C-alpha positions as protocol buffer text, in pm:
chain_id: "A"
residue {
  index: 1
  type: UNK
  ca { x: -18031 y: -16951 z: 5488 }
}
residue {
  index: 2
  type: UNK
  ca { x: -17672 y: -16880 z: 5565 }
}
residue {
  index: 3
  type: UNK
  ca { x: -17485 y: -16689 z: 5307 }
}
residue {
  index: 4
  type: UNK
  ca { x: -17167 y: -16838 z: 5156 }
}
residue {
  index: 5
  type: UNK
  ca { x: -16851 y: -16664 z: 5230 }
}
residue {
  index: 6
  type: UNK
  ca { x: -16675 y: -16554 z: 4923 }
}
residue {
  index: 7
  type: UNK
  ca { x: -16301 y: -16512 z: 4941 }
}
residue {
  index: 8
  type: UNK
  ca { x: -16091 y: -16348 z: 4682 }
}
residue {
  index: 9
  type: UNK
  ca { x: -15789 y: -16524 z: 4559 }
}
residue {
  index: 10
  type: UNK
  ca { x: -15476 y: -16314 z: 4549 }
}
residue {
  index: 11
  type: UNK
  ca { x: -15385 y: -16194 z: 4203 }
}
residue {
  index: 12
  type: UNK
  ca { x: -15052 y: -16340 z: 4076 }
}
residue {
  index: 13
  type: UNK
  ca { x: -14802 y: -16091 z: 3961 }
}
residue {
  index: 14
  type: UNK
  ca { x: -14652 y: -16137 z: 3624 }
}
residue {
  index: 15
  type: UNK
  ca { x: -14284 y: -16113 z: 3649 }
}
residue {
  index: 16
  type: UNK
  ca { x: -14133 y: -15955 z: 3337 }
}
residue {
  index: 17
  type: UNK
  ca { x: -13827 y: -16167 z: 3238 }
}
residue {
  index: 18
  type: UNK
  ca { x: -13523 y: -15977 z: 3122 }
}
residue {
  index: 19
  type: UNK
  ca { x: -13458 y: -16038 z: 2756 }
}
residue {
  index: 20
  type: UNK
  ca { x: -13101 y: -16147 z: 2712 }
}
residue {
  index: 21
  type: UNK
  ca { x: -12958 y: -16237 z: 2381 }
}
residue {
  index: 22
  type: UNK
  ca { x: -12834 y: -16598 z: 2416 }
}
residue {
  index: 23
  type: UNK
  ca { x: -12531 y: -16697 z: 2213 }
}
residue {
  index: 24
  type: UNK
  ca { x: -12549 y: -17038 z: 2043 }
}
residue {
  index: 25
  type: UNK
  ca { x: -12337 y: -17304 z: 2218 }
}
residue {
  index: 26
  type: UNK
  ca { x: -12228 y: -17461 z: 1888 }
}
residue {
  index: 27
  type: UNK
  ca { x: -12157 y: -17324 z: 1545 }
}
residue {
  index: 28
  type: UNK
  ca { x: -12472 y: -17369 z: 1340 }
}
residue {
  index: 29
  type: UNK
  ca { x: -12454 y: -17394 z: 966 }
}
residue {
  index: 30
  type: UNK
  ca { x: -12774 y: -17264 z: 790 }
}
residue {
  index: 31
  type: UNK
  ca { x: -12832 y: -17465 z: 472 }
}
residue {
  index: 32
  type: UNK
  ca { x: -12953 y: -17294 z: 154 }
}
residue {
  index: 33
  type: UNK
  ca { x: -13322 y: -17290 z: 65 }
}
residue {
  index: 34
  type: UNK
  ca { x: -13278 y: -17532 z: -221 }
}
residue {
  index: 35
  type: UNK
  ca { x: -13115 y: -17792 z: 4 }
}
residue {
  index: 36
  type: UNK
  ca { x: -13400 y: -17763 z: 257 }
}
residue {
  index: 37
  type: UNK
  ca { x: -13659 y: -17814 z: -21 }
}
residue {
  index: 38
  type: UNK
  ca { x: -13479 y: -18127 z: -134 }
}
residue {
  index: 39
  type: UNK
  ca { x: -13480 y: -18270 z: 224 }
}
residue {
  index: 40
  type: UNK
  ca { x: -13856 y: -18196 z: 260 }
}
residue {
  index: 41
  type: UNK
  ca { x: -13935 y: -18361 z: -69 }
}
residue {
  index: 42
  type: UNK
  ca { x: -13732 y: -18667 z: 33 }
}
residue {
  index: 43
  type: UNK
  ca { x: -13933 y: -18705 z: 354 }
}
residue {
  index: 44
  type: UNK
  ca { x: -14270 y: -18691 z: 177 }
}
residue {
  index: 45
  type: UNK
  ca { x: -14211 y: -19000 z: -32 }
}
residue {
  index: 46
  type: UNK
  ca { x: -14332 y: -19319 z: 142 }
}
residue {
  index: 47
  type: UNK
  ca { x: -14147 y: -19607 z: -25 }
}
residue {
  index: 48
  type: UNK
  ca { x: -13790 y: -19644 z: 90 }
}
residue {
  index: 49
  type: UNK
  ca { x: -13545 y: -19677 z: -206 }
}
residue {
  index: 50
  type: UNK
  ca { x: -13194 y: -19750 z: -89 }
}
residue {
  index: 51
  type: UNK
  ca { x: -12861 y: -19718 z: -265 }
}
residue {
  index: 52
  type: UNK
  ca { x: -12877 y: -20081 z: -374 }
}
residue {
  index: 53
  type: UNK
  ca { x: -13196 y: -19995 z: -574 }
}
residue {
  index: 54
  type: UNK
  ca { x: -13443 y: -20199 z: -364 }
}
residue {
  index: 55
  type: UNK
  ca { x: -13778 y: -20105 z: -219 }
}
residue {
  index: 56
  type: UNK
  ca { x: -13864 y: -20213 z: 133 }
}
residue {
  index: 57
  type: UNK
  ca { x: -14207 y: -20241 z: 286 }
}
residue {
  index: 58
  type: UNK
  ca { x: -14397 y: -20431 z: 557 }
}
residue {
  index: 59
  type: UNK
  ca { x: -14694 y: -20665 z: 543 }
}
residue {
  index: 60
  type: UNK
  ca { x: -14900 y: -20794 z: 837 }
}
residue {
  index: 61
  type: UNK
  ca { x: -15171 y: -21052 z: 889 }
}
residue {
  index: 62
  type: UNK
  ca { x: -15300 y: -21177 z: 1231 }
}
residue {
  index: 63
  type: UNK
  ca { x: -14978 y: -21181 z: 1442 }
}
residue {
  index: 64
  type: UNK
  ca { x: -14746 y: -21230 z: 1145 }
}
residue {
  index: 65
  type: UNK
  ca { x: -14507 y: -20960 z: 1010 }
}
residue {
  index: 66
  type: UNK
  ca { x: -14310 y: -20978 z: 688 }
}
residue {
  index: 67
  type: UNK
  ca { x: -14033 y: -20734 z: 598 }
}
residue {
  index: 68
  type: UNK
  ca { x: -13990 y: -20723 z: 221 }
}
residue {
  index: 69
  type: UNK
  ca { x: -13694 y: -20612 z: 13 }
}
residue {
  index: 70
  type: UNK
  ca { x: -13768 y: -20603 z: -353 }
}
residue {
  index: 71
  type: UNK
  ca { x: -13505 y: -20537 z: -614 }
}
residue {
  index: 72
  type: UNK
  ca { x: -13626 y: -20381 z: -947 }
}
residue {
  index: 73
  type: UNK
  ca { x: -13365 y: -20556 z: -1166 }
}
residue {
  index: 74
  type: UNK
  ca { x: -13361 y: -20916 z: -1088 }
}
residue {
  index: 75
  type: UNK
  ca { x: -13384 y: -21278 z: -1211 }
}
residue {
  index: 76
  type: UNK
  ca { x: -13681 y: -21403 z: -1010 }
}
residue {
  index: 77
  type: UNK
  ca { x: -13504 y: -21521 z: -694 }
}
residue {
  index: 78
  type: UNK
  ca { x: -13738 y: -21537 z: -397 }
}
residue {
  index: 79
  type: UNK
  ca { x: -13599 y: -21610 z: -46 }
}
residue {
  index: 80
  type: UNK
  ca { x: -13795 y: -21633 z: 273 }
}
residue {
  index: 81
  type: UNK
  ca { x: -13596 y: -21637 z: 595 }
}
residue {
  index: 82
  type: UNK
  ca { x: -13273 y: -21744 z: 402 }
}
residue {
  index: 83
  type: UNK
  ca { x: -13473 y: -22032 z: 243 }
}
residue {
  index: 84
  type: UNK
  ca { x: -13621 y: -22072 z: -104 }
}
residue {
  index: 85
  type: UNK
  ca { x: -13996 y: -21995 z: -147 }
}
residue {
  index: 86
  type: UNK
  ca { x: -14069 y: -22360 z: -220 }
}
residue {
  index: 87
  type: UNK
  ca { x: -13886 y: -22480 z: 90 }
}
residue {
  index: 88
  type: UNK
  ca { x: -14045 y: -22224 z: 334 }
}
residue {
  index: 89
  type: UNK
  ca { x: -14398 y: -22244 z: 187 }
}
residue {
  index: 90
  type: UNK
  ca { x: -14434 y: -22607 z: 87 }
}
residue {
  index: 91
  type: UNK
  ca { x: -14784 y: -22605 z: -56 }
}
residue {
  index: 92
  type: UNK
  ca { x: -14894 y: -22438 z: -382 }
}
residue {
  index: 93
  type: UNK
  ca { x: -15168 y: -22246 z: -204 }
}
residue {
  index: 94
  type: UNK
  ca { x: -14917 y: -22074 z: 31 }
}
residue {
  index: 95
  type: UNK
  ca { x: -14684 y: -21998 z: -258 }
}
residue {
  index: 96
  type: UNK
  ca { x: -14982 y: -21838 z: -453 }
}
residue {
  index: 97
  type: UNK
  ca { x: -15072 y: -21622 z: -154 }
}
residue {
  index: 98
  type: UNK
  ca { x: -14712 y: -21494 z: -143 }
}
residue {
  index: 99
  type: UNK
  ca { x: -14647 y: -21443 z: -511 }
}
residue {
  index: 100
  type: UNK
  ca { x: -14985 y: -21354 z: -659 }
}
residue {
  index: 101
  type: UNK
  ca { x: -14918 y: -20973 z: -671 }
}
residue {
  index: 102
  type: UNK
  ca { x: -14603 y: -21036 z: -876 }
}
residue {
  index: 103
  type: UNK
  ca { x: -14772 y: -21288 z: -1109 }
}
residue {
  index: 104
  type: UNK
  ca { x: -15074 y: -21054 z: -1171 }
}
residue {
  index: 105
  type: UNK
  ca { x: -14837 y: -20764 z: -1260 }
}
residue {
  index: 106
  type: UNK
  ca { x: -14617 y: -20992 z: -1481 }
}
residue {
  index: 107
  type: UNK
  ca { x: -14305 y: -20930 z: -1271 }
}
residue {
  index: 108
  type: UNK
  ca { x: -14248 y: -21286 z: -1127 }
}
residue {
  index: 109
  type: UNK
  ca { x: -13927 y: -21338 z: -1321 }
}
residue {
  index: 110
  type: UNK
  ca { x: -13815 y: -20982 z: -1336 }
}
residue {
  index: 111
  type: UNK
  ca { x: -13759 y: -20890 z: -975 }
}
residue {
  index: 112
  type: UNK
  ca { x: -13568 y: -21046 z: -675 }
}
residue {
  index: 113
  type: UNK
  ca { x: -13742 y: -21062 z: -332 }
}
residue {
  index: 114
  type: UNK
  ca { x: -13587 y: -21118 z: 12 }
}
residue {
  index: 115
  type: UNK
  ca { x: -13839 y: -21169 z: 298 }
}
residue {
  index: 116
  type: UNK
  ca { x: -13780 y: -21179 z: 667 }
}
residue {
  index: 117
  type: UNK
  ca { x: -14104 y: -21304 z: 837 }
}
residue {
  index: 118
  type: UNK
  ca { x: -14187 y: -21391 z: 1202 }
}
residue {
  index: 119
  type: UNK
  ca { x: -14491 y: -21458 z: 1420 }
}
residue {
  index: 120
  type: UNK
  ca { x: -14804 y: -21648 z: 1351 }
}
residue {
  index: 121
  type: UNK
  ca { x: -14837 y: -21953 z: 1132 }
}
residue {
  index: 122
  type: UNK
  ca { x: -14718 y: -22024 z: 775 }
}
residue {
  index: 123
  type: UNK
  ca { x: -15066 y: -21940 z: 637 }
}
residue {
  index: 124
  type: UNK
  ca { x: -15084 y: -21590 z: 789 }
}
residue {
  index: 125
  type: UNK
  ca { x: -14710 y: -21541 z: 703 }
}
residue {
  index: 126
  type: UNK
  ca { x: -14766 y: -21610 z: 338 }
}
residue {
  index: 127
  type: UNK
  ca { x: -15061 y: -21365 z: 335 }
}
residue {
  index: 128
  type: UNK
  ca { x: -14839 y: -21107 z: 510 }
}
residue {
  index: 129
  type: UNK
  ca { x: -14571 y: -21161 z: 244 }
}
residue {
  index: 130
  type: UNK
  ca { x: -14835 y: -21098 z: -29 }
}
residue {
  index: 131
  type: UNK
  ca { x: -14945 y: -20765 z: 128 }
}
residue {
  index: 132
  type: UNK
  ca { x: -14584 y: -20663 z: 171 }
}
residue {
  index: 133
  type: UNK
  ca { x: -14492 y: -20739 z: -193 }
}
residue {
  index: 134
  type: UNK
  ca { x: -14800 y: -20550 z: -317 }
}
residue {
  index: 135
  type: UNK
  ca { x: -14690 y: -20238 z: -114 }
}
residue {
  index: 136
  type: UNK
  ca { x: -14339 y: -20270 z: -235 }
}
residue {
  index: 137
  type: UNK
  ca { x: -14448 y: -20278 z: -599 }
}
residue {
  index: 138
  type: UNK
  ca { x: -14626 y: -19951 z: -543 }
}
residue {
  index: 139
  type: UNK
  ca { x: -14293 y: -19808 z: -445 }
}
residue {
  index: 140
  type: UNK
  ca { x: -14152 y: -19921 z: -782 }
}
residue {
  index: 141
  type: UNK
  ca { x: -14445 y: -19794 z: -987 }
}
residue {
  index: 142
  type: UNK
  ca { x: -14735 y: -19598 z: -828 }
}
residue {
  index: 143
  type: UNK
  ca { x: -14938 y: -19646 z: -1150 }
}
residue {
  index: 144
  type: UNK
  ca { x: -15004 y: -20009 z: -1045 }
}
residue {
  index: 145
  type: UNK
  ca { x: -15235 y: -19895 z: -765 }
}
residue {
  index: 146
  type: UNK
  ca { x: -15568 y: -19915 z: -955 }
}
residue {
  index: 147
  type: UNK
  ca { x: -15491 y: -20273 z: -1080 }
}
residue {
  index: 148
  type: UNK
  ca { x: -15375 y: -20403 z: -744 }
}
residue {
  index: 149
  type: UNK
  ca { x: -15662 y: -20231 z: -555 }
}
residue {
  index: 150
  type: UNK
  ca { x: -15914 y: -20394 z: -790 }
}
residue {
  index: 151
  type: UNK
  ca { x: -15746 y: -20730 z: -735 }
}
residue {
  index: 152
  type: UNK
  ca { x: -15764 y: -20680 z: -360 }
}
residue {
  index: 153
  type: UNK
  ca { x: -15394 y: -20703 z: -289 }
}
residue {
  index: 154
  type: UNK
  ca { x: -15374 y: -20365 z: -100 }
}
residue {
  index: 155
  type: UNK
  ca { x: -15644 y: -20443 z: 153 }
}
residue {
  index: 156
  type: UNK
  ca { x: -15500 y: -20533 z: 499 }
}
residue {
  index: 157
  type: UNK
  ca { x: -15701 y: -20814 z: 658 }
}
residue {
  index: 158
  type: UNK
  ca { x: -15737 y: -20678 z: 1014 }
}
residue {
  index: 159
  type: UNK
  ca { x: -15903 y: -20991 z: 1159 }
}
residue {
  index: 160
  type: UNK
  ca { x: -15725 y: -21120 z: 1471 }
}
residue {
  index: 161
  type: UNK
  ca { x: -15809 y: -21382 z: 1732 }
}
residue {
  index: 162
  type: UNK
  ca { x: -16050 y: -21240 z: 1995 }
}
residue {
  index: 163
  type: UNK
  ca { x: -15933 y: -21245 z: 2357 }
}
residue {
  index: 164
  type: UNK
  ca { x: -16067 y: -21502 z: 2607 }
}
residue {
  index: 165
  type: UNK
  ca { x: -16332 y: -21361 z: 2838 }
}
residue {
  index: 166
  type: UNK
  ca { x: -16363 y: -21448 z: 3213 }
}
residue {
  index: 167
  type: UNK
  ca { x: -16619 y: -21711 z: 3290 }
}
residue {
  index: 168
  type: UNK
  ca { x: -16605 y: -21849 z: 2933 }
}
residue {
  index: 169
  type: UNK
  ca { x: -16393 y: -22133 z: 2788 }
}
residue {
  index: 170
  type: UNK
  ca { x: -16276 y: -21931 z: 2488 }
}
residue {
  index: 171
  type: UNK
  ca { x: -16359 y: -21585 z: 2351 }
}
residue {
  index: 172
  type: UNK
  ca { x: -16734 y: -21674 z: 2324 }
}
residue {
  index: 173
  type: UNK
  ca { x: -16773 y: -22043 z: 2404 }
}
residue {
  index: 174
  type: UNK
  ca { x: -16968 y: -22072 z: 2727 }
}
residue {
  index: 175
  type: UNK
  ca { x: -16946 y: -22371 z: 2964 }
}
residue {
  index: 176
  type: UNK
  ca { x: -17210 y: -22642 z: 2886 }
}
residue {
  index: 177
  type: UNK
  ca { x: -17536 y: -22575 z: 3075 }
}
residue {
  index: 178
  type: UNK
  ca { x: -17708 y: -22854 z: 3270 }
}
residue {
  index: 179
  type: UNK
  ca { x: -18062 y: -22842 z: 3376 }
}
residue {
  index: 180
  type: UNK
  ca { x: -18013 y: -23072 z: 3673 }
}
């Protein structure tokens, strides 16, 4: 058997870089330790509470998205895409999907809600609104988590329409088979 020829790779030389003290291009102001701690604490909190005292959150269902703004001090106003709740969600079932977290917690007439929703149909939009409101309520009071978890308001329904497969009529529907 012929022997394999072994070649040695040349060793690379490590070039020592000269250490030069670089001057900063801009004046940098170093904040005090207390200010840095406040910034870190502010980043850790999940709900976004703005200066106008509202909590924002997002709810999703199928291809629908709902952006929620929930004001803590309110009169019970509920607008969806600049329309009233009854006008946007005409049936009682759709209205119930959207407002159930508020009614279970007893806050239906105590908070104002503004919703911007898009995508999907009205059914999935109303369910997305319900999930978004439940998440926003946690921003107001984290002690509501156990009650809302037990009621099932915090569970995101991840079911979506399955994609169509090649050779089939729909995702799983095969063409009708003929014997002759």
